[in-house]
Short mmCIF file of C-alpha atoms and ligand atoms in Angstrom, two decimals:
data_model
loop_
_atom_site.label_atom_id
_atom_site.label_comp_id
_atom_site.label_asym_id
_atom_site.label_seq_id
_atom_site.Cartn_x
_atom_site.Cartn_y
_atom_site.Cartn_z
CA UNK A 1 56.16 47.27 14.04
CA UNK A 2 55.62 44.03 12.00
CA UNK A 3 54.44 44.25 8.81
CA UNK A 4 53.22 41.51 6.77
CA UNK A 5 54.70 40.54 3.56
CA UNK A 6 53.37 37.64 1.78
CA UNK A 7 55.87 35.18 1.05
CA UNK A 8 57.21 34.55 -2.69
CA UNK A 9 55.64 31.20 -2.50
CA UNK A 10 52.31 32.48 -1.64
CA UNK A 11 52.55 34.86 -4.43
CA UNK A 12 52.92 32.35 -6.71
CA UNK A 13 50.00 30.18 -5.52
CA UNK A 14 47.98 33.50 -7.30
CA UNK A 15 48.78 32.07 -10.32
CA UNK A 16 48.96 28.69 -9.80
CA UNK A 17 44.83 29.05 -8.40
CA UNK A 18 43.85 30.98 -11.68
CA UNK A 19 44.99 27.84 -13.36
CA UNK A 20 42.56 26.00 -11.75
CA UNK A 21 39.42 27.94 -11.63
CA UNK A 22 39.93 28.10 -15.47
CA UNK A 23 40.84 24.43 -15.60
CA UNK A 24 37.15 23.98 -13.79
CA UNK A 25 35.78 26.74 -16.34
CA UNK A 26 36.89 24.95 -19.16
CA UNK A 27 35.52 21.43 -17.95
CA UNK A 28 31.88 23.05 -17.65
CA UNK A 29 31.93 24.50 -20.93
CA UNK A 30 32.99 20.87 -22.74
CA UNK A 31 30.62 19.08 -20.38
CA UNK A 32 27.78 21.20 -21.59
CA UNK A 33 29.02 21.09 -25.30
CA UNK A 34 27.90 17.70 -24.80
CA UNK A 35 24.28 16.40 -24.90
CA UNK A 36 22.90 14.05 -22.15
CA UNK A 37 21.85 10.66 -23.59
CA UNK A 38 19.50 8.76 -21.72
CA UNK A 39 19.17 4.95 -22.93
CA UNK A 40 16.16 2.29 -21.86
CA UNK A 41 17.32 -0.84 -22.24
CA UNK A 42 14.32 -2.81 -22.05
CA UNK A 43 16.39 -6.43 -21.60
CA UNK A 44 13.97 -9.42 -22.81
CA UNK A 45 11.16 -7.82 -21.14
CA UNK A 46 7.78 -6.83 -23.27
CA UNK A 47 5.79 -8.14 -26.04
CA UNK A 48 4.75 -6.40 -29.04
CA UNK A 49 1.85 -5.24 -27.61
CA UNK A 50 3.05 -4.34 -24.22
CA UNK A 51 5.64 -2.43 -25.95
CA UNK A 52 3.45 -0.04 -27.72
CA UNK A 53 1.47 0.50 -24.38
CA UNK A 54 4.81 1.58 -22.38
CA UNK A 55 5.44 3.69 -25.42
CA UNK A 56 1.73 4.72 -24.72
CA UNK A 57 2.43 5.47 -20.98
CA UNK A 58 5.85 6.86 -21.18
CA UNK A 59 5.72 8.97 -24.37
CA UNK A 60 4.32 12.10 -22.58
CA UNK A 61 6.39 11.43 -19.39
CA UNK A 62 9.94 11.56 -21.16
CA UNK A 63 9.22 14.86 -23.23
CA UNK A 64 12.36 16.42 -23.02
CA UNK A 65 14.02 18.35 -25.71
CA UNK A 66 17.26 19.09 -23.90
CA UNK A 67 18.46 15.45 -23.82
CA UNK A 68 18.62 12.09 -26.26
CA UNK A 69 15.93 9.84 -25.44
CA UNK A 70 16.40 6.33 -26.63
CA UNK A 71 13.87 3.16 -25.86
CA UNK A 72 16.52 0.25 -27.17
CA UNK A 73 14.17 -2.70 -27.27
CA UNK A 74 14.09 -6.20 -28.16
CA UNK A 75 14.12 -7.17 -31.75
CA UNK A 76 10.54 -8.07 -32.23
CA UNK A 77 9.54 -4.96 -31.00
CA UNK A 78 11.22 -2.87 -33.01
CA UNK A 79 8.82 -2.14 -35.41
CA UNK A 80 5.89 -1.46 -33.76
CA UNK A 81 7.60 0.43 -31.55
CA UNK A 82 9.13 2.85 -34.19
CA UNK A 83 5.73 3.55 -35.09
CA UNK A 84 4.69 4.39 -31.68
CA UNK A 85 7.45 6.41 -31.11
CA UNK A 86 6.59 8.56 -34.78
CA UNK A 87 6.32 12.79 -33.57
CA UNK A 88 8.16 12.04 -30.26
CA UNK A 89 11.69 12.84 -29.85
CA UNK A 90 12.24 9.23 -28.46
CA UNK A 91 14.26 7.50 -30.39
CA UNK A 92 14.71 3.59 -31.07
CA UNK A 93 17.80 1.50 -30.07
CA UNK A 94 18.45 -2.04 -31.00
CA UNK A 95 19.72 -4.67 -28.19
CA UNK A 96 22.21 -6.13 -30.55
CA UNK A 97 23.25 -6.99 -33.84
CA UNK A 98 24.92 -9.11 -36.11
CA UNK A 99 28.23 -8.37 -37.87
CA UNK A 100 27.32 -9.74 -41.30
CA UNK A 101 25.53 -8.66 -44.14
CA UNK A 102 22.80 -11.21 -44.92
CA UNK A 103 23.30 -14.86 -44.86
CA UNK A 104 22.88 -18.03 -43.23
CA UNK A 105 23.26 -17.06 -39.78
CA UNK A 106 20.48 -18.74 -38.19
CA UNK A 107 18.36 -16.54 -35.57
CA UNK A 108 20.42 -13.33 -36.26
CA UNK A 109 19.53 -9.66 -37.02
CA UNK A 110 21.59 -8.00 -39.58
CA UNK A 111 22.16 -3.90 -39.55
CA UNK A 112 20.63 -3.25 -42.78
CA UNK A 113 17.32 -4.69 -41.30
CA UNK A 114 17.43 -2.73 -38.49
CA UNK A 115 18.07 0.68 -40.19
CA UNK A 116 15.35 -0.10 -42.88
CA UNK A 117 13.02 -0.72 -39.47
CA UNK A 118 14.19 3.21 -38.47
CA UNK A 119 16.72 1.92 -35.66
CA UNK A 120 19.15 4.66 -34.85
CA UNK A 121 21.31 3.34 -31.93
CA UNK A 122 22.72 -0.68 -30.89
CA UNK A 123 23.45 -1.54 -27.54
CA UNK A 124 26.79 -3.78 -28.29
CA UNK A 125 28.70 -5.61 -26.24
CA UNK A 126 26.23 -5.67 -23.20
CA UNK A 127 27.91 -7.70 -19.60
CA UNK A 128 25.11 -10.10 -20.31
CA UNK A 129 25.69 -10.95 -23.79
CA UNK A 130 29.25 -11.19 -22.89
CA UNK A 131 28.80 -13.74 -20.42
CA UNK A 132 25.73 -15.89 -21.61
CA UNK A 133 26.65 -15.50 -25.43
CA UNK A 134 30.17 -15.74 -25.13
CA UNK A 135 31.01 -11.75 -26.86
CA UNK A 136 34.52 -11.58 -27.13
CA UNK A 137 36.05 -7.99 -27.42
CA UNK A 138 36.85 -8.82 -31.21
CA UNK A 139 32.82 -9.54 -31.77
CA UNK A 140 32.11 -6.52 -30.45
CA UNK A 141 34.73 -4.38 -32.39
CA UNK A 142 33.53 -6.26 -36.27
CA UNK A 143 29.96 -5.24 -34.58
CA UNK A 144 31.03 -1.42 -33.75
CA UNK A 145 32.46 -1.12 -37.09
CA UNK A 146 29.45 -2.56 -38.94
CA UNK A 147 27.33 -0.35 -37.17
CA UNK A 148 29.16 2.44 -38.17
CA UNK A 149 29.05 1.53 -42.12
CA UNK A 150 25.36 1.82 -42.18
CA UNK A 151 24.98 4.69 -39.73
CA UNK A 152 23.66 3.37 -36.64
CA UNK A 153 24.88 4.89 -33.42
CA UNK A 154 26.64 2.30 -31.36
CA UNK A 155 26.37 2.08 -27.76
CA UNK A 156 29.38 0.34 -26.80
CA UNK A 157 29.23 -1.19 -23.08
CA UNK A 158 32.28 -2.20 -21.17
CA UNK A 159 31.77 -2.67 -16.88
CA UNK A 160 34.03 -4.98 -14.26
CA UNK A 161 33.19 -7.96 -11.82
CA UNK A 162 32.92 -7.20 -8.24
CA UNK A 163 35.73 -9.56 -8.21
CA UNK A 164 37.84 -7.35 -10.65
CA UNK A 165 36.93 -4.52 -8.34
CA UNK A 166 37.88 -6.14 -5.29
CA UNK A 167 41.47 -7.52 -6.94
CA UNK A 168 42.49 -3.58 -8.03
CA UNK A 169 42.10 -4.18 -11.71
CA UNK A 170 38.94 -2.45 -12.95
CA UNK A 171 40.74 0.08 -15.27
CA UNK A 172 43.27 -2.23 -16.63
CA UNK A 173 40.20 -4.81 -17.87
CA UNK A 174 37.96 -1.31 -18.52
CA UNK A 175 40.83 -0.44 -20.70
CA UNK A 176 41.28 -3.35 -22.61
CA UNK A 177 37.43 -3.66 -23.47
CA UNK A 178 37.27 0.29 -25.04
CA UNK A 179 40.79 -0.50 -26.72
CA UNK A 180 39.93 -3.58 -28.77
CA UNK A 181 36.53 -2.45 -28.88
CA UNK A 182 37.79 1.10 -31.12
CA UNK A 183 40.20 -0.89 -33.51
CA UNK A 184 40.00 1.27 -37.00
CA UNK A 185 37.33 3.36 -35.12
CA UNK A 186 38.27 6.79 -36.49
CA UNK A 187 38.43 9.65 -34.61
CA UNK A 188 35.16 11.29 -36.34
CA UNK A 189 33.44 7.92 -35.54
CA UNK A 190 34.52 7.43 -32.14
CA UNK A 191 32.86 11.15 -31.80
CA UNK A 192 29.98 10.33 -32.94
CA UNK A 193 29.34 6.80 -30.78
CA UNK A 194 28.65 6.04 -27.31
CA UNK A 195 29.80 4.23 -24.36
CA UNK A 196 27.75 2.69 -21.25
CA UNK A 197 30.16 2.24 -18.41
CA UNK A 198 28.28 -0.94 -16.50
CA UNK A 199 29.90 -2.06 -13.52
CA UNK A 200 28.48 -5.72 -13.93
CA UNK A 201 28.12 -5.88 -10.05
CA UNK A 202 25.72 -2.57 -9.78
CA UNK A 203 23.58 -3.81 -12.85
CA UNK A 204 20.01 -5.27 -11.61
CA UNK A 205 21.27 -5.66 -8.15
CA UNK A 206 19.88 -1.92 -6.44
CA UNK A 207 23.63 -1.54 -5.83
CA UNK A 208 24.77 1.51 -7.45
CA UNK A 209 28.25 2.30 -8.03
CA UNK A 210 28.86 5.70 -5.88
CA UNK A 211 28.97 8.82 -7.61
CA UNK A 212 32.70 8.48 -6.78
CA UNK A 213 33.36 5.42 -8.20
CA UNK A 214 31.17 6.01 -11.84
CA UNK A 215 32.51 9.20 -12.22
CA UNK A 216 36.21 7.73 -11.73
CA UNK A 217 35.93 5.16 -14.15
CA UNK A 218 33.88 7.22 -17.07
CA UNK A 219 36.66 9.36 -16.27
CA UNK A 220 39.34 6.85 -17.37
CA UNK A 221 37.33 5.88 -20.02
CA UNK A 222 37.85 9.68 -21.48
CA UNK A 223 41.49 9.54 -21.25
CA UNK A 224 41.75 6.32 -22.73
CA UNK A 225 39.82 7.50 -25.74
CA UNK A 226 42.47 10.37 -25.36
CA UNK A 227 45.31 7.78 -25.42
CA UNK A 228 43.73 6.29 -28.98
CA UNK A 229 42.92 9.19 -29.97
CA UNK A 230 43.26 13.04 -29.06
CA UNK A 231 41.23 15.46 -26.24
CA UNK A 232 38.89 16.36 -28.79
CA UNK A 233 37.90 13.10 -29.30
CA UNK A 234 37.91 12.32 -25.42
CA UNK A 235 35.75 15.56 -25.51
CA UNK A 236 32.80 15.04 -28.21
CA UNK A 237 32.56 11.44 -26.93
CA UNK A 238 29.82 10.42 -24.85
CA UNK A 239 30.03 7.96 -21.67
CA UNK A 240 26.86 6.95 -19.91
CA UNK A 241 26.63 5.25 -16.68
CA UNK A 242 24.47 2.13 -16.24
CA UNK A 243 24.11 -0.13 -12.86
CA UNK A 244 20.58 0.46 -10.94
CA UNK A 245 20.13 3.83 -12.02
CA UNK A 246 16.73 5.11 -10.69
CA UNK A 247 14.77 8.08 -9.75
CA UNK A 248 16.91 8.79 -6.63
CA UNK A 249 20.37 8.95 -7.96
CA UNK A 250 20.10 9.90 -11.74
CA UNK A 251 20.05 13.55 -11.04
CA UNK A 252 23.73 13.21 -8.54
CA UNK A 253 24.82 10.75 -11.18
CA UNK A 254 24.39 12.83 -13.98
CA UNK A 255 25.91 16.12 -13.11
CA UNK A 256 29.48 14.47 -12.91
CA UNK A 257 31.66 15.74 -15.10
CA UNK A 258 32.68 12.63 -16.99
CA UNK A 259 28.97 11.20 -17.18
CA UNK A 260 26.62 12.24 -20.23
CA UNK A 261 23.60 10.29 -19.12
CA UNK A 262 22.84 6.79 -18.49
CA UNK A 263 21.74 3.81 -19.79
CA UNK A 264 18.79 2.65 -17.47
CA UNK A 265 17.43 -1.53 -16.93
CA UNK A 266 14.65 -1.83 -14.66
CA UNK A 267 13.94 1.73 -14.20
CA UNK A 268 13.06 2.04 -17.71
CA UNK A 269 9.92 -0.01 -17.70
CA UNK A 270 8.23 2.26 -15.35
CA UNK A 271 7.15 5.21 -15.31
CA UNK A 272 10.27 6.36 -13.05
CA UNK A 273 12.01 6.62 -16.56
CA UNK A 274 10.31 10.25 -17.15
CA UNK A 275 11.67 11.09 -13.67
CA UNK A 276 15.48 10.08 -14.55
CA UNK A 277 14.72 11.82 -18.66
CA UNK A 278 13.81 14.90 -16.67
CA UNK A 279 16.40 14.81 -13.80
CA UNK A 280 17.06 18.40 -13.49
P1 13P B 1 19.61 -2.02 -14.21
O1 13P B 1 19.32 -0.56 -14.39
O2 13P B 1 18.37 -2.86 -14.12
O3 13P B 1 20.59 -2.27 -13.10
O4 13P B 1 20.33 -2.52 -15.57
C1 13P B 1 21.40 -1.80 -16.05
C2 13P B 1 21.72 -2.30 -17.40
O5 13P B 1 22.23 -3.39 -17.57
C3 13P B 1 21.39 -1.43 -18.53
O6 13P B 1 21.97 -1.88 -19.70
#
């Protein structure tokens, strides 16, 4: 008769599987810990008064308590959309920012006018102001750091080239953007902020970046900020996804584990925004 004894080394995969289902456990639970963030970024698109009337339009369609809603606009819009956006839980976002005070800096906006304006977040470091304004990592880590001494939430972007992608080297130059970008970050800070992974190749071209490939990067991203910092930093902080998000994909996007929402281009000036807010 031939009985069947499991094997010492299948015995020990018993263990070994626990491991993992808790390991998955235990990824849920910090994913949910943190909130979704959902970012327009409304480029140089709108006037003042065509920015109050996609307030108008969108305000009832992005009601959603369960996630951060955040129009970032241009600069001259700022104010009346704040007002606009008064009772709603949308919140305003700046496109950028200067890293001085006050001054003679022709043509720039300082923080201290944007948080007396009620701006809460500042896209910084954007693919496009890197390569048509020149942003070096260094501008973008003084403007992180300013941001953070009068309490606006930065939203710190860092993305590849397709040629970057295609040469192997998208986490190395990932890497290097995040690093410079959190010099004398603290750890509390670097909690607190955001960043917009923005694979410059996906952004306003309808080519998303698979699920695969944005979840493997905002995954890096994490343990990089690990690296600089520690897992509970990795874990508070929140990475976004941007790169022709839409109504389609936000919802497959979104539920990876590394991805805490998006920040949205084209999609945001439409209505489609209240589909990607409300994913689910
Ligand atoms: P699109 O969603 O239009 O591709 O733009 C992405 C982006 O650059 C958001 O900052």
């Amino acid at each position: 008769m031939e009985v069947n004894i499991p094997s010492c080394s299948e015995e020990a995969k018993w263990p070994c599987r626990r491991d993992i289902v808790s390991e998955i456990v235990d990824k849920e639970i910090k994913k949910m810990a943190r909130k979704k963030i959902i970012a327009g970024n409304w480029k140089m698109n709108k006037t003042p008064s065509e920015a109050v009337a996609l307030v108008e339009e969108l305000k009832p369609l992005v009601a959603n308590e369960e996630v951060d809603v955040v129009f970032c606009v241009p600069a001259i819009d700022i104010v009346p959309v704040v007002e606009a956006c008064k009772g709603t839980n949308i919140q305003v976002g700046a496109e950028n920012m200067y890293f001085e005070e006050s001054g003679a800096y022709t043509g720039e906006i300082s923080p201290a006018m944007l948080v007396d304006a009620g701006v809460k977040y500042v896209v910084l470091g954007h693919s496009e102001r890197r390569d048509y304004f020149g942003e070096t990592n260094e501008d973008v880590n003084k403007k992180v750091l300013k941001a953070f001494e009068h309490g606006i939430t930065p939203i710190m972007c860092c993305g590849e080239t397709l040629e970057q992608r295609e040469q192997g080297v998208t986490m190395d130059f990932i890497r290097q953007q995040v690093k410079v970008g959190l010099q004398n970050v603290t750890a509390d800070q670097a909690k607190a902020m955001v960043i917009a992974y923005e694979p410059i190749w996906a952004i306003g071209t309808g080519k998303t970046a698979t699920t695969e490939q944005a979840e493997e990067v905002c995954k890096g991203i994490r343990e990089c900020v690990a690296e600089v910092y520690d897992e509970a930093t990795a874990e508070a902080i929140r990475i976004q996804y941007g790169g022709s998000v839409n109504a389609g994909n936000a919802a497959e996007l979104f539920a990876q584990a590394d991805i805490d929402g998006g920040l949205v281009g084209g999609a945001s000036l439409k209505a489609d925004f209240g589909k990607i807010v409300n994913y689910k």
